[in-house]
């Protein structure tokens, strides 16, 4: 199938918004008000998983999903090799090699430097398991060997990293992934958009006044996988569904980031961590300070993104040459 640059645009937008969230939630805790942080979560990982569900139509194969996840993990492992080398060179007095090995299995030691890398790692096993589970569910062929690989990966990740608390997370994000898959090709009219948003507003108000987590604590709802977070996230999902199904929006640069969103994800862990060192030296009123931190975060992230992209391309070329010989 021809590449969907419209979809790439929204994936690029979604991954860039993660930079906004991490500027608000990590280094931003020291100066930004709580309501700004929780407001930023209206566009979050659920939107990315919704778009991943749509993107499944372009692979539509469990075997291709396996291959893409293997490539994704290899990129992750290379990034971790660089990060481990950085820790051993600059933090050898406080970080031991045995503390770094679990990183390759998405297990985090809270004492490690560049803390946002650790904060971001929950996404990896969630994305891998959800993609494999949904792809297996949508697979129309008979069970093959790579289905067994999926079962082993699912068991290993859930036992080693998440134990049984992974189940509500997987249910939540699998629902969003499959929702994206099944609405692909279906147009959402402006009338239905307004009706959907009004309904979501009503549901969110019910959760605000009757649920355990209201708007004031959406971060806790997110990591307790509450329905209030799902309802909150669906505001951006419905809006993007309407825009995606009715308009062809394409920006070459943002679409390019969308094509390489996982590399941006890796880079943002470093750039968002660097903000901790910059924040104490910026003395501005909090709205201007936050805006300035978001801009700095995006700039540093993009620089690191192009460096990583160059490294991956260099290694790919090296591997291809070795295979030829």
Tab-separated table of C-alpha atoms in Angstrom:
chain	number	residue	atom	x	y	z
A	1	UNK	CA	0.000	0.000	0.000
A	2	UNK	CA	1.070	3.560	-0.690
A	3	UNK	CA	2.463	5.343	2.374
A	4	UNK	CA	-0.173	7.347	4.238
A	5	UNK	CA	1.506	10.704	4.876
A	6	UNK	CA	-1.675	12.001	6.493
A	7	UNK	CA	-1.364	9.272	9.146
A	8	UNK	CA	2.358	9.998	9.506
A	9	UNK	CA	1.514	13.637	10.188
A	10	UNK	CA	-0.691	12.769	13.166
A	11	UNK	CA	1.863	10.296	14.492
A	12	UNK	CA	4.487	13.019	14.253
A	13	UNK	CA	2.193	15.426	16.077
A	14	UNK	CA	1.461	12.832	18.771
A	15	UNK	CA	5.132	12.069	19.435
A	16	UNK	CA	5.998	15.784	19.564
A	17	UNK	CA	3.234	16.292	22.121
A	18	UNK	CA	4.985	13.752	24.385
A	19	UNK	CA	7.762	16.345	24.628
A	20	UNK	CA	5.191	18.846	25.903
A	21	UNK	CA	3.893	16.355	28.494
A	22	UNK	CA	7.366	15.527	29.776
A	23	UNK	CA	8.303	19.198	29.990
A	24	UNK	CA	5.179	19.743	32.119
A	25	UNK	CA	5.380	16.632	34.262
A	26	UNK	CA	9.063	16.097	34.962
A	27	UNK	CA	11.157	19.251	35.294
A	28	UNK	CA	7.914	21.267	35.132
A	29	UNK	CA	6.769	20.022	38.540
A	30	UNK	CA	8.954	22.654	40.196
A	31	UNK	CA	7.151	25.658	38.689
A	32	UNK	CA	4.091	24.788	36.513
A	33	UNK	CA	0.637	24.528	38.176
A	34	UNK	CA	-1.018	21.112	38.481
A	35	UNK	CA	-3.914	21.901	36.132
A	36	UNK	CA	-1.491	22.539	33.249
A	37	UNK	CA	0.077	19.110	33.713
A	38	UNK	CA	-3.259	17.310	33.775
A	39	UNK	CA	-4.536	19.373	30.830
A	40	UNK	CA	-1.526	18.242	28.782
A	41	UNK	CA	-2.628	14.598	29.167
A	42	UNK	CA	-5.664	15.138	26.951
A	43	UNK	CA	-3.264	14.226	24.111
A	44	UNK	CA	-1.205	11.258	25.205
A	45	UNK	CA	-0.203	7.648	24.506
A	46	UNK	CA	-3.828	6.567	23.753
A	47	UNK	CA	-3.794	8.773	20.646
A	48	UNK	CA	-0.589	7.085	19.495
A	49	UNK	CA	-2.125	3.632	20.053
A	50	UNK	CA	-5.256	4.688	18.140
A	51	UNK	CA	-3.048	5.693	15.209
A	52	UNK	CA	-1.130	2.421	15.531
A	53	UNK	CA	-4.433	0.590	15.135
A	54	UNK	CA	-5.097	2.497	11.920
A	55	UNK	CA	-1.534	1.798	10.752
A	56	UNK	CA	-2.096	-1.947	11.183
A	57	UNK	CA	-4.018	-1.851	7.892
A	58	UNK	CA	-0.713	-1.136	6.158
A	59	UNK	CA	0.934	-4.293	7.487
A	60	UNK	CA	-2.181	-6.383	8.206
A	61	UNK	CA	-0.002	-9.363	9.027
A	62	UNK	CA	1.171	-10.872	12.284
A	63	UNK	CA	4.438	-11.851	10.609
A	64	UNK	CA	5.107	-8.235	9.588
A	65	UNK	CA	4.252	-7.097	13.107
A	66	UNK	CA	6.866	-9.516	14.489
A	67	UNK	CA	9.479	-8.157	12.064
A	68	UNK	CA	8.719	-4.521	12.912
A	69	UNK	CA	8.938	-5.247	16.652
A	70	UNK	CA	12.256	-7.055	16.220
A	71	UNK	CA	13.587	-3.992	14.378
A	72	UNK	CA	12.139	-1.718	17.070
A	73	UNK	CA	13.850	-3.722	19.813
A	74	UNK	CA	17.183	-3.703	17.967
A	75	UNK	CA	17.008	0.111	17.787
A	76	UNK	CA	16.143	0.184	21.466
A	77	UNK	CA	19.054	-2.156	22.334
A	78	UNK	CA	21.530	-0.020	20.375
A	79	UNK	CA	20.268	3.073	22.187
A	80	UNK	CA	20.677	1.280	25.520
A	81	UNK	CA	24.245	0.273	24.658
A	82	UNK	CA	25.011	3.981	24.134
A	83	UNK	CA	23.244	4.887	27.385
A	84	UNK	CA	25.054	2.161	29.349
A	85	UNK	CA	28.404	3.393	27.987
A	86	UNK	CA	27.474	6.945	29.017
A	87	UNK	CA	26.588	5.793	32.573
A	88	UNK	CA	29.787	3.775	32.968
A	89	UNK	CA	31.966	6.629	31.732
A	90	UNK	CA	30.413	9.568	33.601
A	91	UNK	CA	28.776	7.874	36.604
A	92	UNK	CA	31.078	4.912	37.241
A	93	UNK	CA	31.387	5.766	40.950
A	94	UNK	CA	27.626	5.531	41.567
A	95	UNK	CA	26.333	3.186	38.837
A	96	UNK	CA	27.339	-0.458	38.506
A	97	UNK	CA	27.110	-2.591	35.400
A	98	UNK	CA	24.721	-5.028	37.097
A	99	UNK	CA	22.277	-2.115	37.570
A	100	UNK	CA	22.231	-1.481	33.825
A	101	UNK	CA	21.560	-4.986	32.468
A	102	UNK	CA	17.821	-4.925	33.454
A	103	UNK	CA	17.373	-1.898	31.173
A	104	UNK	CA	17.527	-4.258	28.198
A	105	UNK	CA	14.438	-5.957	29.652
A	106	UNK	CA	12.646	-2.614	30.335
A	107	UNK	CA	13.323	-2.832	34.060
A	108	UNK	CA	14.377	0.472	35.609
A	109	UNK	CA	16.639	1.375	38.495
A	110	UNK	CA	15.417	4.672	39.916
A	111	UNK	CA	18.972	5.773	40.758
A	112	UNK	CA	20.071	5.925	37.148
A	113	UNK	CA	20.933	9.283	35.521
A	114	UNK	CA	18.760	10.867	32.828
A	115	UNK	CA	15.661	9.890	34.764
A	116	UNK	CA	13.087	10.487	32.008
A	117	UNK	CA	14.543	7.543	30.075
A	118	UNK	CA	13.420	5.375	32.974
A	119	UNK	CA	10.047	7.120	33.265
A	120	UNK	CA	9.421	6.424	29.568
A	121	UNK	CA	10.284	2.727	29.573
A	122	UNK	CA	6.794	1.557	30.597
A	123	UNK	CA	5.707	2.304	27.037
A	124	UNK	CA	7.963	-0.323	25.437
A	125	UNK	CA	6.557	-3.576	26.877
A	126	UNK	CA	3.030	-2.154	26.677
A	127	UNK	CA	3.431	-1.352	22.980
A	128	UNK	CA	5.093	-4.680	22.146
A	129	UNK	CA	2.519	-6.813	23.936
A	130	UNK	CA	-0.484	-4.789	22.734
A	131	UNK	CA	0.722	-4.852	19.118
A	132	UNK	CA	1.374	-8.585	19.226
A	133	UNK	CA	-1.907	-9.350	20.959
A	134	UNK	CA	-4.055	-7.239	18.620
A	135	UNK	CA	-2.177	-8.379	15.523
A	136	UNK	CA	-2.658	-12.003	16.558
A	137	UNK	CA	-6.358	-11.342	17.158
A	138	UNK	CA	-6.712	-9.789	13.702
A	139	UNK	CA	-4.682	-12.506	11.971
A	140	UNK	CA	-6.910	-14.439	9.563
A	141	UNK	CA	-4.516	-17.309	8.945
A	142	UNK	CA	-3.984	-20.454	10.979
A	143	UNK	CA	-1.619	-20.472	13.965
A	144	UNK	CA	2.031	-20.618	12.934
A	145	UNK	CA	5.419	-20.673	14.599
A	146	UNK	CA	5.553	-16.903	15.104
A	147	UNK	CA	2.354	-17.112	17.171
A	148	UNK	CA	4.325	-19.253	19.602
A	149	UNK	CA	7.011	-16.553	19.696
A	150	UNK	CA	4.293	-14.108	20.674
A	151	UNK	CA	3.149	-16.332	23.560
A	152	UNK	CA	6.734	-16.634	24.844
A	153	UNK	CA	7.334	-12.857	24.613
A	154	UNK	CA	4.035	-12.109	26.338
A	155	UNK	CA	4.780	-14.556	29.144
A	156	UNK	CA	8.365	-13.341	29.599
A	157	UNK	CA	7.536	-9.642	29.691
A	158	UNK	CA	4.541	-10.013	31.977
A	159	UNK	CA	6.358	-12.346	34.414
A	160	UNK	CA	9.697	-10.495	34.521
A	161	UNK	CA	8.565	-6.903	34.330
A	162	UNK	CA	4.881	-6.389	35.055
A	163	UNK	CA	3.601	-9.545	36.760
A	164	UNK	CA	-0.220	-9.613	36.572
A	165	UNK	CA	-0.688	-5.855	36.859
A	166	UNK	CA	-0.052	-5.715	33.121
A	167	UNK	CA	-3.543	-7.040	32.355
A	168	UNK	CA	-5.603	-3.839	32.891
A	169	UNK	CA	-2.989	-1.867	30.942
A	170	UNK	CA	-3.147	-4.278	28.006
A	171	UNK	CA	-6.953	-4.349	28.029
A	172	UNK	CA	-7.082	-0.534	27.947
A	173	UNK	CA	-4.596	-0.027	25.131
A	174	UNK	CA	-5.784	-3.038	23.132
A	175	UNK	CA	-9.283	-1.559	23.107
A	176	UNK	CA	-7.900	1.727	21.766
A	177	UNK	CA	-5.703	-0.060	19.188
A	178	UNK	CA	-8.633	-2.140	17.915
A	179	UNK	CA	-10.886	0.925	17.878
A	180	UNK	CA	-8.390	2.590	15.542
A	181	UNK	CA	-8.285	-0.518	13.368
A	182	UNK	CA	-12.056	-0.814	12.993
A	183	UNK	CA	-12.782	2.879	12.313
A	184	UNK	CA	-10.231	2.966	9.481
A	185	UNK	CA	-11.954	4.046	6.268
A	186	UNK	CA	-15.054	5.287	8.109
A	187	UNK	CA	-15.753	9.015	7.978
A	188	UNK	CA	-16.847	10.868	11.083
A	189	UNK	CA	-19.208	13.715	10.170
A	190	UNK	CA	-19.029	17.103	11.872
A	191	UNK	CA	-22.455	16.488	13.401
A	192	UNK	CA	-21.325	13.181	14.915
A	193	UNK	CA	-18.108	14.834	16.084
A	194	UNK	CA	-20.085	17.400	18.094
A	195	UNK	CA	-22.423	14.725	19.494
A	196	UNK	CA	-19.441	12.561	20.482
A	197	UNK	CA	-17.632	15.454	22.156
A	198	UNK	CA	-20.757	16.471	24.090
A	199	UNK	CA	-21.208	12.874	25.224
A	200	UNK	CA	-17.543	12.692	26.313
A	201	UNK	CA	-17.943	15.998	28.143
A	202	UNK	CA	-20.897	14.556	30.067
A	203	UNK	CA	-19.002	11.333	30.869
A	204	UNK	CA	-15.949	13.297	32.023
A	205	UNK	CA	-18.117	15.457	34.280
A	206	UNK	CA	-19.606	12.318	35.838
A	207	UNK	CA	-16.112	10.959	36.533
A	208	UNK	CA	-14.988	14.364	37.791
A	209	UNK	CA	-17.594	14.487	40.540
A	210	UNK	CA	-18.195	10.774	41.232
A	211	UNK	CA	-15.039	8.845	40.349
A	212	UNK	CA	-11.938	8.258	42.482
A	213	UNK	CA	-9.803	10.310	40.069
A	214	UNK	CA	-11.035	13.587	38.675
A	215	UNK	CA	-9.369	16.059	36.376
A	216	UNK	CA	-7.155	17.172	39.258
A	217	UNK	CA	-5.461	13.753	39.358
A	218	UNK	CA	-5.487	12.446	35.799
A	219	UNK	CA	-1.921	11.148	36.086
A	220	UNK	CA	-2.987	8.691	38.799
A	221	UNK	CA	-5.976	7.661	36.681
A	222	UNK	CA	-3.573	7.037	33.801
A	223	UNK	CA	-1.380	4.597	35.696
A	224	UNK	CA	-4.292	2.940	37.468
A	225	UNK	CA	-5.904	2.414	34.029
A	226	UNK	CA	-9.172	4.005	35.103
A	227	UNK	CA	-12.106	4.539	32.729
A	228	UNK	CA	-11.927	8.255	33.548
A	229	UNK	CA	-8.547	8.414	31.773
A	230	UNK	CA	-9.979	6.520	28.789
A	231	UNK	CA	-12.897	8.978	28.532
A	232	UNK	CA	-10.513	11.924	28.865
A	233	UNK	CA	-8.174	10.565	26.185
A	234	UNK	CA	-11.005	9.906	23.757
A	235	UNK	CA	-11.516	13.652	23.315
A	236	UNK	CA	-8.300	13.904	21.274
A	237	UNK	CA	-8.898	10.522	19.618
A	238	UNK	CA	-12.327	11.581	18.321
A	239	UNK	CA	-11.018	14.943	17.075
A	240	UNK	CA	-8.100	13.282	15.244
A	241	UNK	CA	-10.453	10.647	13.772
A	242	UNK	CA	-12.616	13.452	12.385
A	243	UNK	CA	-9.622	15.356	10.960
A	244	UNK	CA	-7.959	12.222	9.566
A	245	UNK	CA	-11.118	10.949	7.874
A	246	UNK	CA	-12.127	14.294	6.350
A	247	UNK	CA	-8.934	16.213	5.560
A	248	UNK	CA	-5.600	15.366	4.005
A	249	UNK	CA	-3.114	17.226	6.202
A	250	UNK	CA	0.533	16.737	5.349
A	251	UNK	CA	3.667	18.494	6.510
A	252	UNK	CA	6.806	16.872	5.178
A	253	UNK	CA	8.910	17.416	8.307
A	254	UNK	CA	6.270	16.372	10.866
A	255	UNK	CA	5.325	13.390	8.681
A	256	UNK	CA	9.005	12.415	8.586
A	257	UNK	CA	9.067	12.466	12.386
A	258	UNK	CA	5.909	10.352	12.338
A	259	UNK	CA	7.644	7.766	10.139
A	260	UNK	CA	10.454	7.645	12.704
A	261	UNK	CA	8.388	8.204	15.848
A	262	UNK	CA	10.153	5.491	17.846
A	263	UNK	CA	13.544	7.161	17.372
A	264	UNK	CA	11.987	10.461	18.528
A	265	UNK	CA	10.652	8.582	21.559
A	266	UNK	CA	14.183	7.428	22.423
A	267	UNK	CA	15.633	10.902	21.926
A	268	UNK	CA	13.010	12.610	24.094
A	269	UNK	CA	14.059	10.560	27.125
A	270	UNK	CA	17.436	12.277	26.982
A	271	UNK	CA	16.221	15.766	26.053
A	272	UNK	CA	13.516	15.793	28.743
A	273	UNK	CA	16.136	14.735	31.304
A	274	UNK	CA	18.456	17.567	30.281
A	275	UNK	CA	15.714	20.064	31.202
A	276	UNK	CA	16.331	19.276	34.879
A	277	UNK	CA	19.760	20.922	34.538
A	278	UNK	CA	18.401	23.959	32.650
A	279	UNK	CA	15.270	24.820	34.668
A	280	UNK	CA	17.073	26.258	37.765
A	281	UNK	CA	18.865	28.800	35.572
A	282	UNK	CA	15.752	30.190	33.859
A	283	UNK	CA	13.960	32.866	35.895
A	284	UNK	CA	10.733	33.760	34.112
A	285	UNK	CA	7.019	33.827	34.888
A	286	UNK	CA	5.867	30.189	34.682
A	287	UNK	CA	3.934	30.391	31.344
A	288	UNK	CA	6.979	31.839	29.567
A	289	UNK	CA	9.309	29.474	31.394
A	290	UNK	CA	7.231	26.460	30.371
A	291	UNK	CA	7.038	27.637	26.755
A	292	UNK	CA	10.790	28.182	26.730
A	293	UNK	CA	11.402	24.698	28.208
A	294	UNK	CA	9.123	23.082	25.596
A	295	UNK	CA	11.020	24.824	22.781
A	296	UNK	CA	14.385	23.779	24.256
A	297	UNK	CA	13.114	20.227	24.704
A	298	UNK	CA	12.000	20.018	21.078
A	299	UNK	CA	15.274	21.475	19.747
A	300	UNK	CA	17.508	19.149	21.812
A	301	UNK	CA	15.294	16.174	20.968
A	302	UNK	CA	15.506	16.876	17.232
A	303	UNK	CA	19.296	17.189	17.371
A	304	UNK	CA	19.520	13.844	19.187
A	305	UNK	CA	16.983	12.336	16.781
A	306	UNK	CA	19.132	13.146	13.740
A	307	UNK	CA	22.235	11.809	15.507
A	308	UNK	CA	20.458	8.535	16.317
A	309	UNK	CA	19.026	8.340	12.817
A	310	UNK	CA	22.542	8.721	11.397
A	311	UNK	CA	23.894	5.989	13.721
A	312	UNK	CA	21.087	3.577	12.775
A	313	UNK	CA	21.578	4.246	9.077
A	314	UNK	CA	25.337	3.721	9.438
A	315	UNK	CA	24.825	0.406	11.240
A	316	UNK	CA	22.197	-0.728	8.705
A	317	UNK	CA	24.607	-0.051	5.843
A	318	UNK	CA	27.373	-1.883	7.697
A	319	UNK	CA	25.165	-4.927	8.290
A	320	UNK	CA	24.021	-4.949	4.659
A	321	UNK	CA	27.637	-4.860	3.428
A	322	UNK	CA	28.555	-7.713	5.767
A	323	UNK	CA	25.626	-9.765	4.466
A	324	UNK	CA	26.707	-9.146	0.857
A	325	UNK	CA	30.199	-10.421	1.589
